[in-house]
Amino acid sequence: MTSNRIPKAPFYRSGDSAEELRNDYSSDTGASTNVDDSQAGSILDFHLRQSNVSALTLGKSKSLNTRYGHESRLLAQHVESAKSGFSWENPRPLDALLDTQIEFPVEACGEFLSPVVAEIAEICQAPVGLAANAVLSASAFAVQRLYNCGQMGPLPPEPCSLFVLSIAESGDRKSAVDGMACRAIRRWEENCVRSGGYPFVRPADEKLQEAQSGNWPSSSIVLFTDVTYADFSSRLIKGNYPAVGIFSDEAGTFFGNYSMTAATRQSAVSGYVTLWNSGEVSRYRLTDEKGSGKIFNRRLTINLMAQPISMKDTLADPYLQAQGFLPRFLITNPPSRAGGRFLQYEQFCGQRKLSKSLQDYESRIQMLLETPVSINGGAGLITRNIEVSDAAQYQFVNLYNEFEKDLRTDDLAFPAQLRPFQARVAQHARRIATVLAVMNGEQSVSETTMVSAFQIAEHSLDTWRNLIGCNNAERIYSEAQQLLNWMAQKPKYRTIRDLQRYGPRFVRECSSRLRSLVELLEEYHWIRYDINSKSLDINLTVLSIDH
């Protein structure tokens, strides 16, 4: 979307020399004229190249002090910026705020998984975010049965299972992506069923000299597609395999089944939340004694894919948000590739071989799955707590604090409705970091892996902000544009205090809103904060002033 309100280039008279420009600056603003011809001339020439207006259009006036006084002040700011050695970047269009679909930071998946994600997306001609979530959930499924998130200061170990949700239109190749990402899992499941069950090892206790090995019954279900919580929890209590997944490319079968109806969803949601938190399952029914009881150390990873229309009501459900169920999902809503998925005849007819990265990925998944799970007397998993390096813990603390401080505000950028989602960012990052570290073959979570995990978790937060309707995109866009135009028209007001006292009403009434808008305009390279003068400068690269 392109708006007429997006600033364009300023207009200046093509006949003005650098000397005349300096004189106009000094007469109008009192700015220093100690600028050489090359600096003033290059700035003026640049803006003239941005403008398609002639001298006749602008008139013959030599004075910038009258009609163009505010422009001379702005250009004087640019001259001062040039003198200090500062170089402006091209600003990003503010109408990008209205785009609710965000590209997935695929590089954050790390050196091992990033090429896998890219190749699956390319082979399936699917959005990268769709492939990334599928690969992350498949990896979490394989890792959860062997590893926990490691101890970090006062934070105890916890499961590394992930709940993942991908929103994509019909025809965006959800099924194809899921099939490629989970191929090694389904192959392992099939082989185990054919060979008589899933391997496990029961560690020796004081009375036994060596470990007992065996096969878990092949009647166990490892990957569920359509299941109610009552049936799911009953199976786990009765002795189903202790590390499972719910994988479906039609999320409506999960959110629309009987467990999620008004009569039963409270117990179902509470059960899934508890299982995500600690791996505990409890259920008591007089009519189902064998399926009643409490068990510990189970693991569940969920990967759901859905179309936007089928999830509209679910995503807006205040109960699922406030209860913490939806905030436990990592989500992506990537832009569709429909309309650009053209075939090449040679590739279409030829037999494509899997790259080494994809082969290594499937081998790593297979190796993790073929490692027998260790169980205790209650048939609960015995998992290893992965180490976390000191540098990774340092980054965790810093990034945790960055997200935590925003929970104190209630403004355009961080509305109260987003708090349950933002409060989970660090916990998501901790789990993602564990999965990435194991898949990368790291002995302990590295600093780079922890930072990458936070990037993925932040992408999910930004996507939630858009999808649950609390991004206030139209309002933020309008107010950012109004503030920028006001600053351009009144360049003598250049400090935060000036904006608080004389700016538009919406920033005078709310200091936190002013802070958010200033940070936004600075992030988009429309303004910058000069630490020396403690004032705000405006980027004139594509600025338009209406007279």
Coordinates of C-alpha atoms in Angstrom, one line a residue:
M1 CA 0.0 0.0 0.0
T2 CA 1.3 3.4 -0.9
S3 CA -0.1 6.5 0.7
N4 CA 0.0 10.1 -0.4
R5 CA 0.9 11.0 3.2
I6 CA 4.2 9.2 2.9
P7 CA 6.8 12.0 2.9
K8 CA 8.5 12.9 -0.4
A9 CA 11.5 15.0 -1.4
P10 CA 11.7 18.7 -0.4
F11 CA 11.6 21.4 -3.1
Y12 CA 14.4 23.9 -3.4
R13 CA 15.2 26.5 -6.0
S14 CA 17.6 25.1 -8.6
G15 CA 19.3 28.5 -9.0
D16 CA 20.6 28.9 -5.5
S17 CA 24.3 28.6 -5.0
A18 CA 26.1 27.2 -2.0
E19 CA 26.9 30.8 -0.9
E20 CA 23.3 31.9 -1.2
L21 CA 22.2 28.8 0.7
R22 CA 24.6 29.6 3.6
N23 CA 23.4 33.2 3.7
D24 CA 19.8 32.1 3.9
Y25 CA 20.6 29.7 6.7
S26 CA 22.2 32.3 8.8
S27 CA 19.5 34.9 8.2
D28 CA 16.7 32.6 9.1
T29 CA 18.1 30.3 11.8
G30 CA 21.3 31.8 13.1
A31 CA 23.0 28.6 12.2
S32 CA 26.7 28.6 11.7
T33 CA 27.8 29.3 8.2
N34 CA 31.1 27.5 8.7
V35 CA 30.3 24.9 6.0
D36 CA 32.4 24.5 2.9
D37 CA 31.0 24.6 -0.6
S38 CA 31.2 20.8 -1.1
Q39 CA 29.2 20.1 2.0
A40 CA 26.4 22.6 1.3
G41 CA 26.5 22.0 -2.4
S42 CA 26.3 18.3 -2.2
I43 CA 23.3 18.4 0.2
L44 CA 21.5 20.9 -2.0
D45 CA 22.3 19.0 -5.2
F46 CA 21.0 15.8 -3.6
H47 CA 17.7 17.4 -2.7
L48 CA 17.4 18.9 -6.1
R49 CA 17.9 15.5 -7.7
Q50 CA 15.1 14.2 -5.5
S51 CA 12.8 17.1 -6.7
N52 CA 11.2 17.3 -10.1
V53 CA 10.1 21.0 -9.7
S54 CA 11.6 23.9 -11.6
A55 CA 12.6 27.4 -10.4
L56 CA 9.4 28.8 -12.1
T57 CA 7.3 26.5 -10.0
L58 CA 8.8 27.7 -6.8
G59 CA 9.0 31.4 -7.7
K60 CA 12.0 33.7 -7.9
S61 CA 12.2 34.6 -4.2
K62 CA 15.7 34.6 -2.8
S63 CA 14.6 34.4 0.8
L64 CA 14.0 31.2 2.6
N65 CA 13.1 33.2 5.6
T66 CA 9.5 33.7 4.7
R67 CA 7.6 31.0 2.8
Y68 CA 10.4 28.4 3.1
G69 CA 11.7 29.3 6.6
H70 CA 10.9 25.9 8.1
E71 CA 12.7 24.1 5.2
S72 CA 15.8 26.2 5.8
R73 CA 15.9 25.1 9.4
L74 CA 15.5 21.5 8.4
L75 CA 18.3 21.7 5.8
A76 CA 20.5 23.5 8.4
Q77 CA 20.1 20.5 10.6
H78 CA 21.3 18.3 7.8
V79 CA 24.3 20.5 7.2
E80 CA 25.2 20.3 10.9
S81 CA 24.7 16.5 10.7
A82 CA 27.0 16.3 7.7
K83 CA 29.6 18.3 9.6
S84 CA 29.5 15.8 12.5
G85 CA 30.1 12.9 10.1
F86 CA 26.6 11.4 10.5
S87 CA 25.1 9.7 7.5
W88 CA 21.4 9.2 7.1
E89 CA 19.9 5.9 6.0
N90 CA 17.0 5.8 3.6
P91 CA 13.8 5.8 5.7
R92 CA 11.4 3.0 5.6
P93 CA 7.8 3.8 4.5
L94 CA 5.5 4.2 7.4
D95 CA 2.8 2.3 5.6
A96 CA 4.8 -0.8 6.3
L97 CA 3.1 -0.6 9.7
L98 CA -0.1 -1.7 8.1
D99 CA 1.3 -5.0 6.9
T100 CA 0.3 -7.7 9.4
Q101 CA 2.4 -10.4 7.7
I102 CA 6.0 -10.6 8.9
E103 CA 8.9 -12.5 7.3
F104 CA 10.4 -15.2 9.5
P105 CA 14.0 -14.6 10.6
V106 CA 15.2 -17.8 9.0
E107 CA 18.9 -17.0 9.8
A108 CA 18.0 -17.3 13.5
C109 CA 17.5 -21.1 13.0
G110 CA 21.2 -21.5 13.1
E111 CA 23.8 -22.8 10.7
F112 CA 22.4 -26.4 10.9
L113 CA 18.7 -25.7 10.5
S114 CA 18.6 -22.5 8.4
P115 CA 19.6 -24.3 5.1
V116 CA 17.1 -27.0 5.9
V117 CA 14.3 -24.5 6.2
A118 CA 15.3 -22.7 3.0
E119 CA 15.4 -26.0 1.0
I120 CA 12.1 -27.3 2.3
A121 CA 10.5 -23.9 1.4
E122 CA 12.1 -23.9 -2.0
I123 CA 11.1 -27.5 -2.8
C124 CA 7.6 -27.1 -1.7
Q125 CA 7.4 -23.5 -3.0
A126 CA 6.0 -22.6 0.4
P127 CA 6.5 -19.5 2.7
V128 CA 9.7 -19.7 4.7
G129 CA 7.9 -19.2 8.0
L130 CA 5.8 -22.2 7.4
A131 CA 8.9 -24.4 6.8
A132 CA 10.6 -22.9 9.8
N133 CA 7.8 -23.7 12.2
A134 CA 7.5 -27.2 10.8
V135 CA 11.3 -27.9 11.2
L136 CA 11.3 -26.4 14.7
S137 CA 8.4 -28.6 15.9
A138 CA 9.8 -31.7 14.3
S139 CA 13.2 -31.0 16.0
A140 CA 11.4 -30.3 19.4
F141 CA 9.6 -33.6 19.1
A142 CA 12.8 -35.5 18.7
V143 CA 14.7 -33.6 21.4
Q144 CA 12.0 -33.5 24.1
R145 CA 12.3 -37.2 24.9
L146 CA 16.0 -36.9 25.8
Y147 CA 16.7 -33.3 27.0
N148 CA 15.3 -30.6 29.4
C149 CA 16.1 -26.9 29.4
G150 CA 19.1 -26.6 31.8
Q151 CA 19.2 -24.9 35.2
M152 CA 19.8 -21.2 34.9
G153 CA 20.2 -19.4 38.3
P154 CA 16.9 -19.6 40.1
L155 CA 15.2 -21.1 37.0
P156 CA 14.8 -24.9 37.4
P157 CA 15.0 -27.3 34.5
E158 CA 11.8 -27.6 32.5
P159 CA 10.6 -29.5 29.4
C160 CA 11.8 -28.2 26.0
S161 CA 8.6 -29.2 24.3
L162 CA 7.1 -26.6 21.9
F163 CA 3.5 -25.6 20.9
V164 CA 3.6 -24.3 17.4
L165 CA 0.9 -22.7 15.2
S166 CA 1.3 -21.6 11.6
I167 CA -1.3 -19.5 9.8
A168 CA -1.4 -19.8 6.0
E169 CA -3.9 -19.6 3.2
S170 CA -5.3 -22.6 1.4
G171 CA -2.9 -23.6 -1.3
D172 CA 0.2 -22.4 0.5
R173 CA 1.5 -26.0 0.7
K174 CA 1.0 -26.7 4.4
S175 CA 0.7 -30.5 3.9
A176 CA 3.7 -30.7 1.7
V177 CA 5.9 -28.8 4.2
D178 CA 4.6 -30.9 7.1
G179 CA 5.4 -34.1 5.1
M180 CA 9.0 -33.1 4.4
A181 CA 9.8 -31.8 7.8
C182 CA 8.3 -34.8 9.6
R183 CA 9.4 -37.5 7.1
A184 CA 12.1 -39.0 9.4
I185 CA 9.6 -39.1 12.3
R186 CA 7.0 -40.9 10.4
R187 CA 9.5 -43.3 9.0
W188 CA 10.8 -44.1 12.5
E189 CA 7.2 -44.6 13.8
E190 CA 6.4 -47.0 11.0
N191 CA 9.6 -49.0 11.6
C192 CA 8.9 -49.3 15.3
V193 CA 5.4 -50.5 14.8
R194 CA 6.6 -53.1 12.3
S195 CA 9.4 -54.3 14.6
G196 CA 7.2 -54.7 17.6
G197 CA 7.3 -51.5 19.6
Y198 CA 9.4 -48.5 20.7
P199 CA 12.7 -49.1 22.4
F200 CA 13.3 -48.0 26.0
V201 CA 15.8 -48.6 28.8
R202 CA 14.8 -48.8 32.5
P203 CA 17.9 -47.7 34.5
A204 CA 19.2 -50.2 37.1
D205 CA 18.2 -49.6 40.7
E206 CA 20.0 -50.9 43.8
K207 CA 18.6 -54.4 43.4
L208 CA 19.5 -54.8 39.7
Q209 CA 23.0 -55.2 38.3
E210 CA 22.2 -53.9 34.8
A211 CA 19.6 -52.0 33.0
Q212 CA 16.4 -53.6 31.7
S213 CA 15.7 -53.0 28.0
G214 CA 12.5 -53.7 26.1
N215 CA 10.0 -52.4 23.6
W216 CA 7.1 -50.2 24.4
P217 CA 3.8 -51.7 23.0
S218 CA 3.4 -50.9 19.3
S219 CA -0.2 -50.1 20.0
S220 CA 1.0 -46.8 21.4
I221 CA 0.3 -43.7 19.3
V222 CA 3.3 -41.3 18.9
L223 CA 1.8 -38.8 16.5
F224 CA -1.8 -37.8 17.1
T225 CA -3.7 -35.8 14.4
D226 CA -7.3 -35.6 15.7
V227 CA -7.7 -36.3 19.4
T228 CA -9.7 -34.9 22.3
Y229 CA -7.9 -34.1 25.6
A230 CA -10.0 -36.8 27.4
D231 CA -8.9 -39.5 25.1
F232 CA -5.3 -38.2 24.9
S233 CA -4.8 -38.0 28.7
S234 CA -6.5 -41.4 29.2
R235 CA -4.1 -43.0 26.8
L236 CA -1.1 -41.5 28.5
I237 CA -2.2 -42.7 31.9
K238 CA -3.0 -46.2 30.6
G239 CA 0.6 -46.5 29.4
N240 CA 0.9 -44.8 26.0
Y241 CA 4.4 -43.9 24.9
P242 CA 5.6 -41.0 27.2
A243 CA 6.8 -38.6 24.5
V244 CA 4.2 -37.7 21.9
G245 CA 3.1 -35.1 19.4
I246 CA -0.1 -33.6 18.0
F247 CA 0.7 -32.7 14.4
S248 CA -2.1 -31.6 12.1
D249 CA -2.2 -29.4 9.0
E250 CA -5.9 -28.7 9.8
A251 CA -5.9 -27.0 13.2
G252 CA -9.7 -26.9 13.1
T253 CA -9.7 -30.5 14.1
F254 CA -7.9 -29.6 17.3
F255 CA -9.5 -26.3 18.3
G256 CA -12.9 -27.5 17.0
N257 CA -13.2 -30.9 18.7
Y258 CA -15.3 -31.7 21.7
S259 CA -12.6 -30.8 24.2
M260 CA -12.8 -27.2 23.1
T261 CA -16.5 -26.8 23.5
A262 CA -17.9 -24.6 26.3
A263 CA -18.6 -27.6 28.5
T264 CA -15.2 -29.1 28.6
R265 CA -12.6 -26.6 27.3
Q266 CA -11.6 -25.3 30.8
S267 CA -10.4 -28.7 31.9
A268 CA -8.8 -29.4 28.5
V269 CA -7.0 -26.1 28.4
S270 CA -5.8 -26.5 31.9
G271 CA -4.5 -30.0 31.1
Y272 CA -2.5 -28.9 28.1
V273 CA -1.1 -26.0 30.0
T274 CA 0.1 -28.2 32.9
L275 CA 1.6 -30.7 30.5
W276 CA 3.5 -27.9 28.7
N277 CA 4.7 -26.5 32.0
S278 CA 5.9 -29.6 33.8
G279 CA 5.0 -32.8 31.9
E280 CA 2.3 -33.8 34.4
V281 CA -1.0 -35.3 33.5
S282 CA -3.9 -35.9 35.9
R283 CA -7.4 -37.2 35.3
Y284 CA -10.0 -38.8 37.5
R285 CA -13.1 -40.5 36.1
L286 CA -15.3 -43.0 38.0
T287 CA -16.3 -44.6 34.7
D288 CA -12.7 -45.0 33.5
E289 CA -10.6 -46.3 36.4
K290 CA -7.7 -47.5 34.2
G291 CA -7.6 -44.1 32.5
S292 CA -7.6 -42.2 35.8
G293 CA -4.7 -41.1 37.9
K294 CA -1.7 -38.8 37.9
I295 CA 1.5 -39.3 36.0
F296 CA 4.7 -37.3 35.6
N297 CA 7.5 -36.7 33.2
R298 CA 5.6 -36.9 30.0
R299 CA 6.3 -34.7 26.9
L300 CA 4.0 -33.2 24.3
T301 CA 5.0 -31.1 21.2
I302 CA 2.1 -29.6 19.1
N303 CA 2.4 -28.4 15.5
L304 CA -0.8 -27.0 14.0
M305 CA -1.4 -25.4 10.7
A306 CA -4.5 -23.5 9.7
Q307 CA -6.2 -21.1 7.4
P308 CA -6.9 -17.6 8.7
I309 CA -10.6 -17.9 8.3
S310 CA -10.8 -21.0 10.4
M311 CA -8.8 -19.5 13.3
K312 CA -10.4 -16.0 13.4
D313 CA -12.7 -16.7 16.4
T314 CA -10.1 -18.9 18.2
L315 CA -7.4 -16.3 18.0
A316 CA -9.7 -13.6 19.4
D317 CA -11.0 -15.8 22.2
P318 CA -10.3 -13.8 25.4
Y319 CA -10.4 -17.0 27.6
L320 CA -7.7 -18.8 25.6
Q321 CA -5.6 -15.7 25.7
A322 CA -6.0 -14.9 29.4
Q323 CA -5.7 -18.6 30.5
G324 CA -2.3 -18.7 28.9
F325 CA -3.1 -21.4 26.3
L326 CA -2.6 -19.3 23.2
P327 CA 0.4 -17.4 24.6
R328 CA 2.2 -20.8 24.9
F329 CA 2.1 -21.2 21.1
L330 CA 4.9 -19.9 18.8
I331 CA 3.1 -18.5 15.8
T332 CA 3.9 -17.3 12.3
N333 CA 1.7 -15.8 9.6
P334 CA 4.1 -15.5 6.7
P335 CA 3.3 -13.7 3.4
S336 CA 2.0 -16.1 0.7
R337 CA 4.2 -17.1 -2.3
A338 CA 1.1 -17.6 -4.5
G339 CA 1.5 -16.0 -7.9
G340 CA 5.3 -16.4 -7.9
R341 CA 5.7 -20.2 -7.8
F342 CA 6.7 -20.8 -11.4
L343 CA 8.1 -24.1 -12.5
Q344 CA 11.3 -24.7 -14.5
Y345 CA 10.9 -27.5 -17.0
E346 CA 14.4 -28.9 -16.3
Q347 CA 13.8 -29.1 -12.6
F348 CA 10.2 -30.3 -13.0
C349 CA 11.2 -33.3 -15.2
G350 CA 14.6 -34.1 -13.5
Q351 CA 15.0 -36.2 -10.4
R352 CA 15.9 -33.8 -7.6
K353 CA 18.4 -35.1 -5.0
L354 CA 18.2 -34.0 -1.4
S355 CA 21.0 -31.6 -0.4
K356 CA 23.5 -32.6 2.2
S357 CA 21.9 -30.2 4.7
L358 CA 18.5 -31.9 4.4
Q359 CA 20.1 -35.4 4.6
D360 CA 22.0 -34.4 7.7
Y361 CA 18.8 -33.0 9.2
E362 CA 16.9 -36.3 8.7
S363 CA 19.9 -38.3 10.0
R364 CA 20.0 -36.1 13.1
I365 CA 16.3 -36.6 13.7
Q366 CA 16.6 -40.3 13.2
M367 CA 19.6 -40.6 15.5
L368 CA 17.7 -38.8 18.3
L369 CA 14.6 -41.0 17.8
E370 CA 16.6 -44.2 17.7
T371 CA 18.2 -43.5 21.1
P372 CA 16.2 -45.5 23.5
V373 CA 14.3 -43.4 26.1
S374 CA 15.2 -43.9 29.7
I375 CA 12.2 -44.4 32.1
N376 CA 11.8 -44.7 35.8
G377 CA 9.7 -47.1 37.8
G378 CA 6.5 -45.1 37.0
A379 CA 7.3 -45.2 33.3
G380 CA 8.2 -41.5 33.3
L381 CA 11.0 -40.1 31.2
I382 CA 14.4 -39.6 32.6
T383 CA 15.9 -36.7 30.7
R384 CA 19.2 -34.9 30.7
N385 CA 19.4 -31.2 31.6
I386 CA 21.4 -29.4 28.9
E387 CA 24.2 -27.1 30.1
V388 CA 23.9 -23.3 29.4
S389 CA 27.1 -21.4 29.0
D390 CA 27.8 -18.3 31.1
A391 CA 27.6 -16.1 28.0
A392 CA 24.2 -17.5 27.1
Q393 CA 22.9 -16.9 30.6
Y394 CA 24.2 -13.3 30.5
Q395 CA 22.3 -12.7 27.2
F396 CA 19.2 -14.4 28.6
V397 CA 19.2 -12.0 31.6
N398 CA 19.7 -8.9 29.4
L399 CA 17.0 -9.9 26.9
Y400 CA 14.6 -11.0 29.6
N401 CA 14.9 -7.6 31.2
E402 CA 14.3 -5.8 27.9
F403 CA 11.0 -7.6 27.4
E404 CA 10.0 -7.5 31.1
K405 CA 10.3 -3.7 31.4
D406 CA 7.7 -3.2 28.6
L407 CA 5.2 -5.1 30.7
R408 CA 4.9 -2.0 32.9
T409 CA 3.5 0.1 30.1
D410 CA 0.1 0.2 28.5
D411 CA 0.5 2.2 25.3
L412 CA 0.3 1.8 21.5
A413 CA 3.3 -0.5 21.3
F414 CA 2.6 -2.7 24.3
P415 CA -1.2 -2.8 25.0
A416 CA -2.5 -4.8 28.0
Q417 CA -4.0 -7.4 25.7
L418 CA -0.5 -8.4 24.6
R419 CA 1.0 -8.9 28.1
P420 CA 0.2 -12.7 28.4
F421 CA 2.1 -13.2 25.1
Q422 CA 5.0 -10.9 26.0
A423 CA 5.4 -12.6 29.4
R424 CA 6.2 -15.9 27.7
V425 CA 8.9 -14.6 25.3
A426 CA 11.8 -15.5 27.5
Q427 CA 10.4 -19.0 28.4
H428 CA 9.9 -19.6 24.7
A429 CA 13.4 -18.5 23.9
R430 CA 14.8 -20.9 26.6
R431 CA 13.1 -23.9 25.0
I432 CA 14.0 -22.9 21.5
A433 CA 17.6 -22.5 22.5
T434 CA 17.6 -26.0 23.9
V435 CA 16.2 -27.5 20.7
L436 CA 18.6 -25.5 18.5
A437 CA 21.6 -26.4 20.7
V438 CA 20.9 -30.1 20.5
M439 CA 20.3 -30.0 16.7
N440 CA 23.5 -28.0 16.3
G441 CA 25.4 -30.6 18.2
E442 CA 26.4 -28.2 21.0
Q443 CA 27.5 -29.5 24.3
S444 CA 25.9 -26.5 26.0
V445 CA 23.7 -23.6 24.8
S446 CA 25.9 -21.0 23.3
E447 CA 25.5 -17.2 23.4
T448 CA 24.7 -17.1 19.7
T449 CA 22.0 -19.8 20.0
M450 CA 20.4 -18.0 22.9
V451 CA 20.2 -14.7 21.0
S452 CA 18.8 -16.5 17.9
A453 CA 16.2 -18.1 20.1
F454 CA 15.0 -14.7 21.3
Q455 CA 14.8 -13.5 17.7
I456 CA 12.4 -16.4 16.9
A457 CA 10.4 -15.8 20.1
E458 CA 10.2 -12.1 19.2
H459 CA 8.9 -12.9 15.7
S460 CA 6.1 -14.9 17.3
L461 CA 5.3 -12.0 19.7
D462 CA 5.1 -9.5 16.7
T463 CA 2.9 -11.9 14.8
W464 CA 0.6 -12.3 17.8
R465 CA 0.4 -8.5 18.1
N466 CA -0.9 -8.3 14.6
L467 CA -3.2 -11.3 14.6
I468 CA -5.1 -10.6 17.8
G469 CA -5.9 -7.1 16.7
C470 CA -4.0 -5.2 19.3
N471 CA -1.4 -3.8 17.0
N472 CA -3.5 -0.6 16.5
A473 CA -1.7 -0.3 13.1
E474 CA -4.0 2.3 11.7
R475 CA -3.8 4.5 14.8
I476 CA 0.0 4.1 15.1
Y477 CA 0.5 4.9 11.4
S478 CA -1.8 8.0 11.6
E479 CA -0.2 9.4 14.8
A480 CA 3.4 8.7 13.6
Q481 CA 2.6 10.5 10.4
Q482 CA 1.0 13.4 12.2
L483 CA 3.9 13.8 14.6
L484 CA 6.4 13.7 11.7
N485 CA 4.5 16.3 9.7
W486 CA 4.2 18.5 12.8
M487 CA 8.0 18.3 13.5
A488 CA 8.7 19.1 9.9
Q489 CA 6.5 22.2 10.0
K490 CA 7.9 23.3 13.4
P491 CA 11.6 22.4 13.3
K492 CA 12.5 24.9 16.1
Y493 CA 10.8 22.5 18.5
R494 CA 13.5 19.8 18.6
T495 CA 13.6 18.3 22.1
I496 CA 11.5 15.7 23.8
R497 CA 10.4 18.4 26.3
D498 CA 9.3 20.7 23.4
L499 CA 7.2 17.9 22.0
Q500 CA 5.6 17.2 25.4
R501 CA 4.7 20.9 25.8
Y502 CA 3.9 22.1 22.3
G503 CA 3.3 18.9 20.2
P504 CA 0.1 17.3 18.9
R505 CA -2.5 16.7 21.7
F506 CA -2.0 12.9 21.6
V507 CA 1.6 13.2 22.6
R508 CA 1.0 16.0 25.2
E509 CA -1.5 13.8 26.9
C510 CA 0.6 10.6 27.1
S511 CA 4.4 10.7 27.6
S512 CA 4.7 6.9 27.0
R513 CA 2.9 7.3 23.7
L514 CA 5.4 10.0 22.7
R515 CA 8.3 7.8 23.6
S516 CA 6.8 4.9 21.6
L517 CA 6.3 7.1 18.5
V518 CA 9.7 8.7 18.7
E519 CA 11.4 5.3 19.0
L520 CA 9.3 4.1 16.0
L521 CA 10.3 7.1 13.8
E522 CA 13.9 6.6 14.8
E523 CA 13.7 2.9 14.1
Y524 CA 12.3 3.7 10.6
H525 CA 15.1 6.3 10.1
W526 CA 12.8 9.3 9.9
I527 CA 14.4 11.1 12.9
R528 CA 17.5 10.7 15.0
Y529 CA 18.4 11.7 18.5
D530 CA 21.6 13.8 18.6
I531 CA 23.2 12.9 21.9
N532 CA 25.4 16.0 21.8
S533 CA 22.7 18.6 21.4
K534 CA 20.1 16.3 23.1
S535 CA 17.7 17.2 20.3
L536 CA 15.8 15.4 17.4
D537 CA 16.8 15.8 13.8
I538 CA 14.6 15.0 10.9
N539 CA 15.7 13.0 7.9
L540 CA 15.1 15.1 4.7
T541 CA 16.0 12.4 2.2
V542 CA 12.4 11.9 1.1
L543 CA 10.6 14.5 3.1
S544 CA 7.7 16.5 1.6
I545 CA 6.4 19.7 3.0
D546 CA 3.0 21.0 1.8
H547 CA 2.7 24.7 1.6

